[in-house]
XYZ file of C-alpha atoms in Angstrom:
562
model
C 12.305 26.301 22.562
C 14.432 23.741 21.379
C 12.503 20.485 20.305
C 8.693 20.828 19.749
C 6.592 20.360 17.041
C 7.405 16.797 16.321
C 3.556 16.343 15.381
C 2.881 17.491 11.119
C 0.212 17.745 8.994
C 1.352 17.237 5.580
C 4.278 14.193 6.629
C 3.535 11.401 4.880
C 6.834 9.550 5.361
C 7.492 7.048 2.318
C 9.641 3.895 3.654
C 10.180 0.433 2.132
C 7.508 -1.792 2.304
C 9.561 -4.614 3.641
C 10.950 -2.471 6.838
C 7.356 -1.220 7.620
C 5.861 -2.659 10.649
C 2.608 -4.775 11.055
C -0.217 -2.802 11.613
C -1.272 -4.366 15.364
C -5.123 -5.249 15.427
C -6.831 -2.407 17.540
C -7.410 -2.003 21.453
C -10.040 -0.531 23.660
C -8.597 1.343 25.764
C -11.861 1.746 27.299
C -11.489 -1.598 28.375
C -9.270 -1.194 31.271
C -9.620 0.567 34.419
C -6.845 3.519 36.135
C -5.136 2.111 39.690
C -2.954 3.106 41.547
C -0.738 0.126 40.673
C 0.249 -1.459 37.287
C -2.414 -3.732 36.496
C -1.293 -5.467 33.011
C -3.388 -6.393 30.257
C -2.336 -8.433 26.871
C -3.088 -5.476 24.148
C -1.476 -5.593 20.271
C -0.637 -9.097 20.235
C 2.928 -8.849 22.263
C 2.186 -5.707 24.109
C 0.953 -4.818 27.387
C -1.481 -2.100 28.760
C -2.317 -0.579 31.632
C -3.837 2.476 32.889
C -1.700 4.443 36.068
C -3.941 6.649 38.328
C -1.911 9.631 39.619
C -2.351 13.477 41.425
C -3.587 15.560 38.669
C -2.050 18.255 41.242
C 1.305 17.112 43.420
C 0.612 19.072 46.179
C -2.512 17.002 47.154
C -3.135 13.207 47.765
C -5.079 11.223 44.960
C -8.572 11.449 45.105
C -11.908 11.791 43.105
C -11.087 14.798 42.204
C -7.624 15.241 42.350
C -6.509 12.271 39.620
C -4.855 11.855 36.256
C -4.698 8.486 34.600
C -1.948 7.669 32.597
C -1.777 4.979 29.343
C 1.506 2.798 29.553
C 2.482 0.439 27.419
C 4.995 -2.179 27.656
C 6.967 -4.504 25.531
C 8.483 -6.853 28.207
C 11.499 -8.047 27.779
C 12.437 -11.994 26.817
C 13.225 -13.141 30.689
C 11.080 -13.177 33.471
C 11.542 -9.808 35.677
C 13.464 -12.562 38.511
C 15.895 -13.453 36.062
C 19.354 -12.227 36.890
C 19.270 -10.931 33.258
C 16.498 -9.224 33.642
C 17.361 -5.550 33.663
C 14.402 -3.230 34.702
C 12.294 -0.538 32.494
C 13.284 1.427 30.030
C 11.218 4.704 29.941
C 11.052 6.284 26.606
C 9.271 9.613 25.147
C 9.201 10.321 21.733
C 9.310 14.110 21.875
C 6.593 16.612 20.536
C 5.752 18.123 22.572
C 2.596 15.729 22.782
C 3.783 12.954 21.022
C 2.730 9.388 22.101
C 5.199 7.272 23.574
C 2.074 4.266 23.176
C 2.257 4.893 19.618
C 6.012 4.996 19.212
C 6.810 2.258 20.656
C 4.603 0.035 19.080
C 6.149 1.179 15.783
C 9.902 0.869 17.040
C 9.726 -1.368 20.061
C 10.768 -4.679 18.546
C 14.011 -2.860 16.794
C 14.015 -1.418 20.128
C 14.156 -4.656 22.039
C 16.374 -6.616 19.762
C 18.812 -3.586 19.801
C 19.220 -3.115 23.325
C 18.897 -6.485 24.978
C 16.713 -7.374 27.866
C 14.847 -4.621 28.918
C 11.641 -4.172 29.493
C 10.534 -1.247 26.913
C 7.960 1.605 28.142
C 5.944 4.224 26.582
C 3.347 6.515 27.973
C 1.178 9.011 26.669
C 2.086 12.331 28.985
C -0.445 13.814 31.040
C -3.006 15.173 28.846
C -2.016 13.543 25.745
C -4.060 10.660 23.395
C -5.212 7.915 25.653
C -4.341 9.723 29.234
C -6.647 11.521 30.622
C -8.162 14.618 31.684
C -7.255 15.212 27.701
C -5.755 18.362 26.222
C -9.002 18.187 23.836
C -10.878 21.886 23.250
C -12.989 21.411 19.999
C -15.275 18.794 18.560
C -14.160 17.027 15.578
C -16.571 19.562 13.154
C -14.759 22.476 14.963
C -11.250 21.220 14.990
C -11.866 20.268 10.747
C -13.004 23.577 10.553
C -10.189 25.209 12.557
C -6.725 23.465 11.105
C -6.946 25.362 8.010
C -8.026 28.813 8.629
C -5.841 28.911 11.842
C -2.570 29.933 10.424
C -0.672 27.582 13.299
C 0.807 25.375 10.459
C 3.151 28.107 9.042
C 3.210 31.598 9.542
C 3.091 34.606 7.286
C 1.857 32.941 4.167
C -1.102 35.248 3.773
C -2.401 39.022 3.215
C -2.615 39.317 7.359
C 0.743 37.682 7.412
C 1.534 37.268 11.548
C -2.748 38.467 12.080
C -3.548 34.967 11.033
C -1.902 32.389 13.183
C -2.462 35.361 16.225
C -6.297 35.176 15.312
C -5.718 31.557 15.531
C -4.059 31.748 18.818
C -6.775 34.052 20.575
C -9.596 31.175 19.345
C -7.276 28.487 20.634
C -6.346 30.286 24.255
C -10.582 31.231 24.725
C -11.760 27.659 24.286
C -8.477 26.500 26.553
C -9.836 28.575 29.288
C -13.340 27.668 29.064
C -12.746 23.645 28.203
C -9.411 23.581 30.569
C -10.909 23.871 33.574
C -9.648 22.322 36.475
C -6.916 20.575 34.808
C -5.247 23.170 32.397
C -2.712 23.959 34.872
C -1.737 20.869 35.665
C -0.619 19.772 32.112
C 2.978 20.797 32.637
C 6.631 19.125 31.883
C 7.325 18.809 35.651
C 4.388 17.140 36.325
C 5.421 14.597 33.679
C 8.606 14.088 35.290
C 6.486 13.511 38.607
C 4.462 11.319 36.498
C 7.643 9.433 35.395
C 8.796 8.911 39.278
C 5.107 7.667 40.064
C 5.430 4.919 36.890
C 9.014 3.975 38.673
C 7.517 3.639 41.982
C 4.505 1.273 40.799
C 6.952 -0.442 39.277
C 8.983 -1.472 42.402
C 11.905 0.903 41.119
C 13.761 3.434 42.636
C 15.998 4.875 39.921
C 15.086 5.905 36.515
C 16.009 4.568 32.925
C 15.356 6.702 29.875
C 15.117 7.501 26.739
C 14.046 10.748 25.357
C 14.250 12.167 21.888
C 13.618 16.242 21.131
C 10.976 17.456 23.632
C 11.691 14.156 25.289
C 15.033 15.871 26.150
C 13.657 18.551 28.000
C 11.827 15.710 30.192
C 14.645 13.978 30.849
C 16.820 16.602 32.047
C 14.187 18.631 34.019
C 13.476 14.858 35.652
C 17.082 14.776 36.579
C 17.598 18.439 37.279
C 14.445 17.670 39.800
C 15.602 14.260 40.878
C 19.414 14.007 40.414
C 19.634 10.908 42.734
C 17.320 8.967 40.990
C 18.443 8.387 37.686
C 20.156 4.927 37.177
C 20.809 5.665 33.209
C 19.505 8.909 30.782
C 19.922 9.061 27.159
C 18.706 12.029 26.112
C 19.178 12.346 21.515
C 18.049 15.890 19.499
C 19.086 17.855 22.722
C 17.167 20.791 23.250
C 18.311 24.256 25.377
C 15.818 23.808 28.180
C 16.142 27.498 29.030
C 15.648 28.726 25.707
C 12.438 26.270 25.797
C 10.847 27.293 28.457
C 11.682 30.593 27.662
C 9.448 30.168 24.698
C 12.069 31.971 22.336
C 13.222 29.476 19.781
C 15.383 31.444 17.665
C 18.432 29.340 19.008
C 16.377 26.102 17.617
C 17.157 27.067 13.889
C 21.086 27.679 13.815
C 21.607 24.599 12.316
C 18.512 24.683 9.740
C 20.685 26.297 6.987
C 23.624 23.388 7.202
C 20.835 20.800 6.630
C 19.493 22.919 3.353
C 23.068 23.469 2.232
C 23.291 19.532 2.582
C 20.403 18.823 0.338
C 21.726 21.215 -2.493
C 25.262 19.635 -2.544
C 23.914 16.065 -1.686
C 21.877 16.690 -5.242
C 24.444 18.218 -7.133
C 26.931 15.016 -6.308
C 24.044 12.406 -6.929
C 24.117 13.409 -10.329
C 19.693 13.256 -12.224
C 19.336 9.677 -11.972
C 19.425 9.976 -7.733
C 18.276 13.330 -7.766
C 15.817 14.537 -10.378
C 15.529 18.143 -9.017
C 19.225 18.304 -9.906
C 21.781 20.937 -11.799
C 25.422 21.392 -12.286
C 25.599 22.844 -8.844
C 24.361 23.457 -5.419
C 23.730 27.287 -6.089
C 21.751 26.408 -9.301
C 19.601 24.347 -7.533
C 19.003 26.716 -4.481
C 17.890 28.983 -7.170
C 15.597 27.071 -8.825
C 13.943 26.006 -5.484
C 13.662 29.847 -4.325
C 11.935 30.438 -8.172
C 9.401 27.667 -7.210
C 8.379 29.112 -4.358
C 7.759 32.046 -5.940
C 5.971 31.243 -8.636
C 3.592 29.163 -5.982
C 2.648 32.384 -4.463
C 0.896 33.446 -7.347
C 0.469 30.095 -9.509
C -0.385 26.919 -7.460
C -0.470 23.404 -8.449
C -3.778 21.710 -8.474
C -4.159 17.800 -7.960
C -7.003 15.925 -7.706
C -6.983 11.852 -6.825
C -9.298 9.304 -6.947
C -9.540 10.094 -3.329
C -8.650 12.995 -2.502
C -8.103 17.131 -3.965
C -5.654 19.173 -2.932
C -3.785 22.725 -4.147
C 0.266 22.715 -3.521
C 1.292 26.162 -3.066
C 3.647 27.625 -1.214
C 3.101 26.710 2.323
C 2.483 23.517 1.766
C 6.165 23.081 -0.274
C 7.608 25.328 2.909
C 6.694 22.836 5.212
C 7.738 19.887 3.050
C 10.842 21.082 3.127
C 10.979 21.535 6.249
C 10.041 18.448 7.003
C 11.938 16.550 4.851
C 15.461 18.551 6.291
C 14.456 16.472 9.619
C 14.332 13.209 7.757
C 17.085 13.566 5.087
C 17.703 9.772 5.264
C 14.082 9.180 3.879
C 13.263 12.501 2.643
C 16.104 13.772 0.486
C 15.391 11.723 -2.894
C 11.349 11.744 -2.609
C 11.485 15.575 -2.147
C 13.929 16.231 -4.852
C 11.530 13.951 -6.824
C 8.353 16.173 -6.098
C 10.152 19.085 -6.462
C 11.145 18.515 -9.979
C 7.950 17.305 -11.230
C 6.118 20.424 -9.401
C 8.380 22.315 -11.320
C 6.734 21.016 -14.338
C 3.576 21.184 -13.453
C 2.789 18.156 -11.393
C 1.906 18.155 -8.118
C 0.970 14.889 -7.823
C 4.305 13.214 -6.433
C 4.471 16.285 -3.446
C 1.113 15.309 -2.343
C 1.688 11.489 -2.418
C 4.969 12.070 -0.223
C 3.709 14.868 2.122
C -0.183 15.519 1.744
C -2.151 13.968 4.464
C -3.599 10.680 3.950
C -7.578 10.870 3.106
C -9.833 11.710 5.758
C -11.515 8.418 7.255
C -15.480 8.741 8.372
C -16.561 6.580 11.073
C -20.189 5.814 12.498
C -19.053 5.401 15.906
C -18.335 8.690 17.770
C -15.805 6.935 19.671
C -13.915 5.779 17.131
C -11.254 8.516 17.520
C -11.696 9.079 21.261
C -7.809 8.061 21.607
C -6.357 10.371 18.643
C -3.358 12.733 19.146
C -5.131 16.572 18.555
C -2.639 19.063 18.116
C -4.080 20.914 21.215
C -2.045 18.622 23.565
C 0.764 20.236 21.846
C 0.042 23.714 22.542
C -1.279 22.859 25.994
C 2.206 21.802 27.175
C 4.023 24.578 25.458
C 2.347 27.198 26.981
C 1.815 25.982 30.508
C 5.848 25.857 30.076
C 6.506 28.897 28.107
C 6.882 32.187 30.160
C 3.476 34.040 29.457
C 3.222 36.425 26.795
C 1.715 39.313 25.842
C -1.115 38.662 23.322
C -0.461 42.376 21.691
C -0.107 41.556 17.964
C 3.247 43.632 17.849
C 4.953 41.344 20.003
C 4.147 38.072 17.904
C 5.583 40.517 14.544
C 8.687 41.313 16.659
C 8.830 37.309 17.349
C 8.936 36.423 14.050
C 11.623 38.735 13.151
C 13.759 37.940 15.307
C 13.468 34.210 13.919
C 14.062 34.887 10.698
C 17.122 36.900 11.893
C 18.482 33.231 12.561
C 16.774 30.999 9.798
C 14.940 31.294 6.889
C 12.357 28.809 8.397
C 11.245 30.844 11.109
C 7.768 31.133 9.293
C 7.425 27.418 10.136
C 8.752 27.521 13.787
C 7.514 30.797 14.922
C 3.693 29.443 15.288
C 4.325 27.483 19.063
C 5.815 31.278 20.094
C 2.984 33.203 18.492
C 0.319 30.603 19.304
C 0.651 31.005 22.623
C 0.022 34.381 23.000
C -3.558 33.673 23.357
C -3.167 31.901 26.272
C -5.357 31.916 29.668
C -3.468 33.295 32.641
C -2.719 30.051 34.576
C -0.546 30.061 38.099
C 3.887 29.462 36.660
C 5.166 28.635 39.901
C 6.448 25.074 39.613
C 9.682 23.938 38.435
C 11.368 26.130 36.116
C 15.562 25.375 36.071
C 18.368 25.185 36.430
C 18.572 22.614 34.888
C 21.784 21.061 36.531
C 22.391 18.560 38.595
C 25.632 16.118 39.759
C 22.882 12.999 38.439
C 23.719 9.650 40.316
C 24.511 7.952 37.148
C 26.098 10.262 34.153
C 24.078 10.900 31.412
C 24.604 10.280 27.576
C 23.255 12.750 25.346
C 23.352 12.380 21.201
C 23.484 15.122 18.928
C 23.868 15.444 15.178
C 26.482 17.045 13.340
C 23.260 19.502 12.060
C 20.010 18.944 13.428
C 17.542 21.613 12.095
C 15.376 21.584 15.288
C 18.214 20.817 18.169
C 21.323 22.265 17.419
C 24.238 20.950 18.705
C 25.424 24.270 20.476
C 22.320 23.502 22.618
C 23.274 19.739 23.204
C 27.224 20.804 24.578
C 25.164 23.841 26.651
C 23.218 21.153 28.400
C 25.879 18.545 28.686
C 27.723 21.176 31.072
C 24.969 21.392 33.623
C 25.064 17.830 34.395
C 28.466 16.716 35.663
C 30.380 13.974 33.950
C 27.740 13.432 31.383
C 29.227 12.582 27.879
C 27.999 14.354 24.268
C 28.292 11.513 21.693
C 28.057 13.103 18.229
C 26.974 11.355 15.218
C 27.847 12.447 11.899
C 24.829 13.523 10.151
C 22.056 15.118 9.148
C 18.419 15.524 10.449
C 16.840 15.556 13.620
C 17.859 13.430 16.173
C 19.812 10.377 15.420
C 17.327 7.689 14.944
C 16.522 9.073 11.477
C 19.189 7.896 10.083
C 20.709 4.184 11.337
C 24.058 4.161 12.909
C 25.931 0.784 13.780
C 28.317 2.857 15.811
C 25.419 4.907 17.767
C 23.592 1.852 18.681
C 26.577 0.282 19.979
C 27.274 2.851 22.400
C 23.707 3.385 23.575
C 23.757 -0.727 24.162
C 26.613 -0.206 26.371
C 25.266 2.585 28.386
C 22.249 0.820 29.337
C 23.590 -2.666 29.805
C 27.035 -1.565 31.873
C 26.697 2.203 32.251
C 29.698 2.738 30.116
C 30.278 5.878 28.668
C 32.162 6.827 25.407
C 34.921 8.886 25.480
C 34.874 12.435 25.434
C 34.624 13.373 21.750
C 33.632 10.300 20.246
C 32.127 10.649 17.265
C 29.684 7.710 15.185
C 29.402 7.765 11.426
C 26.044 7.070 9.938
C 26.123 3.498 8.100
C 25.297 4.877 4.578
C 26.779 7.315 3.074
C 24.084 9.794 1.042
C 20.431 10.461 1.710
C 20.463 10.049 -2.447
C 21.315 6.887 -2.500
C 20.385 4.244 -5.695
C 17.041 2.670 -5.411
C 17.979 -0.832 -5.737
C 19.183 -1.880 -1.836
C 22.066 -4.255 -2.962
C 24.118 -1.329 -4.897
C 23.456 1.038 -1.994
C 27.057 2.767 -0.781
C 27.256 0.852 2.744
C 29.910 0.987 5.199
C 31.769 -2.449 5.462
C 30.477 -3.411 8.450
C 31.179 -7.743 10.674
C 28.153 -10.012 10.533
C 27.082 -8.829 14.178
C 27.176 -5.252 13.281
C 25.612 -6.406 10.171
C 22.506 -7.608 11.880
C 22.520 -4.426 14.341
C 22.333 -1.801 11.063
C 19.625 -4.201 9.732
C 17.049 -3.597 13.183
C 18.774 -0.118 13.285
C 17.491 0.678 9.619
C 14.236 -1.073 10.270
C 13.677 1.375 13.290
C 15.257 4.552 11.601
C 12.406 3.683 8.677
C 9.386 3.323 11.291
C 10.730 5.950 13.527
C 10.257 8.427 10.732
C 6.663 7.251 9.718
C 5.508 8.996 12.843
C 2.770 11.574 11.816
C 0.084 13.271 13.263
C -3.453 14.676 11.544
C -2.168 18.520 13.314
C -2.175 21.823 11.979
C 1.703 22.203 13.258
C 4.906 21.359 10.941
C 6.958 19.263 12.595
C 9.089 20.280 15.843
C 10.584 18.506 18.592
């Protein structure tokens, strides 16, 4: 269960102003009708939408009652599709699972663009997800308000029922899945998304796939190519996840990396010295004690804060999952966390909740207004249709959890997908399911990080081996996946591989262009890596998209995962 929970609750990523992009003026969806072919439609100022009818089941012809629609969004590239430069679609998903590819590439599709040249950049909510439709959606918004925080699926074992919790969460979740799932539940699945992928292709007038996935997005991509090995033109798959151990539903392998990220924070703000890290002391071990003291005093002595907007009570949990959270975005994490931290050790909780509390709740008149919204249940939808089933005996989710924390000490915020699944209806498992090999017609490139705390790179070389001649690029840092933190070097290569097909060599390894997550606050002294004026411009977009990469967030009761 290598890269889910991408999708957070209390990730309030803080960025520079000047590398935040434009908010785009809103679009109704509504607007625009599902065909079978791509019908396109100006949307966000330089975007375009369209809606892609599809078999909600394979096995049968589209009809009336046998159809999924699916939102795509496009940012074409600068040459018209007969130019001779012109050089196809570039698929892209964003991981989650559930996570919108609309959304993310309206936040990163113009670094996107610039970086790789001209392409044609795609994103598409998966089956089941935001705008596509039937939707993964099983409470109304009074119910789901109600649900996220007595549910226990945001972190497990922070109370007096400890694991009884988040499984009393799971059996609530599974019930109205059954009852509001029917006739489409099923269907909601990872191979269906890669069927969905080929059916994009084909409206497109293309045979052969281009893509892009990140985290979940890597267990797409290679179960599309383990499925369809001759149609894949060029595959970048970045955060590589074990596919088996995913759809296994075990995640224990996930975390065998968390600890190296930690350590990497403690020594990071033991270098820095106080004036780039406030939560610092003489040494990393000092620190990692005073962080363990923290969190125990906020078991029995949380911080209050109240805003002129909002209220809120840091305890424990929520500084568990800021951590957490902040070990997959070290790059623009690190300093605001050690920041909170320190002034939560005195007291304050005002700085944690400005960096990772969830921004105030908006009320709308119109019921509609949120009709398109990510809800976490798209996320637990897809992870159990994959997962094998289990057994919903409370034992077995306890027995789940220790065998997490055999690995990491953040299995209490990565167990919830395993144990919130064991709720789940009975539904038909006999669709695609491995091995996930396959000699691919084009080699694929897959990216992992020297530590990722979600997709290890023992899982990255695992999957690298079932796909003949495919190359593992490794970058040299820390966090998940490695647009979190910009790399001249990493860019370069993927620009290569997707304008000539060129592959690295075996071993090649890309350094980050800065050198500390801590770094000063004023830009100009920041430690850089000397870098030509092209390559200069290329870590400038690849900064800019690192930044609004990592302001993805969703209102969810889950952490964050793949």
């Amino acid at each position: 269960m290598a890269v889910f929970k991408l999708t957070l609750a209390v990730f309030f990523a803080v960025v520079p102003t000047a590398l935040a992009a434009p908010t785009p003026p809103p679009f109704n969806w509504g607007s625009i009708s599902s065909s079978e072919k791509l019908s396109w439609h100006k949307c966000y100022n330089d975007f375009q939408c369209t809606k892609l009818k599809v078999p909600l089941n394979y096995s049968s012809p589209i009809s009336k009652a046998n159809s999924a629609s699916i939102a795509i969004l496009r940012r074409q590239a600068n040459v018209s599709s007969s130019s001779k430069e012109y050089k196809g679609p570039i698929l892209f998903n964003p991981g989650g699972p559930g996570e919108s590819g609309v959304d993310q590439v309206l936040r990163i599709g113009e670094q996107m663009s610039t970086i790789l040249g001209e392409f044609d950049l795609v994103g598409f909510d998966p089956r089941g997800i935001a705008r596509s439709t039937p939707k993964a959606s099983y409470f109304n918004d009074v119910q789901r308000a109600a649900f996220t925080p007595l549910s226990g699926l945001s972190i497990t074992n922070q109370t007096d029922e400890g694991v009884g919790r988040t499984w009393a969460g799971a059996q609530i979740l599974g019930k109205l899945a059954g009852e509001r799932g029917k006739g489409f539940l099923e269907h909601l699945t990872t191979p269906n998304t890669a069927r969905d992928m080929r059916s994009i292709l084909k409206a497109y007038g293309r045979d052969k796939l281009q893509y892009w996935g990140i985290s979940y997005g890597s267990v797409l991509g290679s179960t599309y190519a383990a499925m369809f090995p001759d149609k894949v033109e060029r595959m970048v798959i970045d955060g590589v996840a074990d596919a088996d151990d995913y759809f296994s539903g075990s995640g224990a392998i996930d975390l065998v990396d968390a600890e190296k990220v930690m350590e990497s924070f403690y020594t990071g703000c033991a270098k820095a010295g106080p004036q780039n890290c406030p939560f610092h002391a003489s040494d990393a071990a000092t620190i990692r004690s005073n962080l363990e003291a923290l969190y125990e005093k906020l078991r029995t002595q949380p911080v209050p804060v109240v805003t002129s907007d909002a209220i809120a009570i840091i305890d424990h949990a929520f500084v568990r999952v800021a951590v957490w959270t902040a070990l997959h975005y070290p790059f623009d994490l690190f300093k605001p966390l050690s920041a909170g931290l320190a002034a939560l050790a005195a007291g304050d909780g005002s700085i944690m909740f400005s960096v990772f509390g969830a921004p105030p709740a908006e009320l709308f008149c119109d019921a509609k207004a949120h009709t398109d919204d990510y809800v976490f249940e798209g996320t637990f939808t897809l992870v159990c249709n994959d997962y094998v089933p289990f057994s919903n005996d409370i034992n077995e989710s306890k027995k789940a959890l220790e065998e997490m924390a055999k690995v990491s000490q953040f299995a209490d915020t990565w167990a919830q997908l395993r144990i919130g699944c064991s709720g789940w209806p009975k539904i038909p498992r006999n669709d695609f399911r491995g091995p996930w090999t396959g000699n691919t017609s084009h080699p694929i490139l897959l990216i992992g990080n020297t530590a990722d705390p979600a997709t290890p790179m023992v899982s990255a070389k695992k999957m690298s081996s079932g796909f003949p001649n495919s190359v593992l690029l490794t970058q040299n840092s820390f966090g998940h996946t490695s647009m979190v933190e910009p790399s001249t070097c990493t860019y370069k290569v993927v620009r290569e591989y997707f304008t000539t097909g060129a592959l690295p060599a075996p071993g090649t390894i890309c350094q980050p262009d800065f050198d500390t997550p801590f770094r000063p606050d004023d830009a100009a002294k920041q430690t850089r890596r000397a870098l030509s004026v092209e390559d200069d411009q290329i870590r400038e977009f690849a900064s800019q998209l690192s930044a609004n990469f990592a302001k993805r967030r969703h209102l969810s009761p889950l952490p964050i995962g793949l």
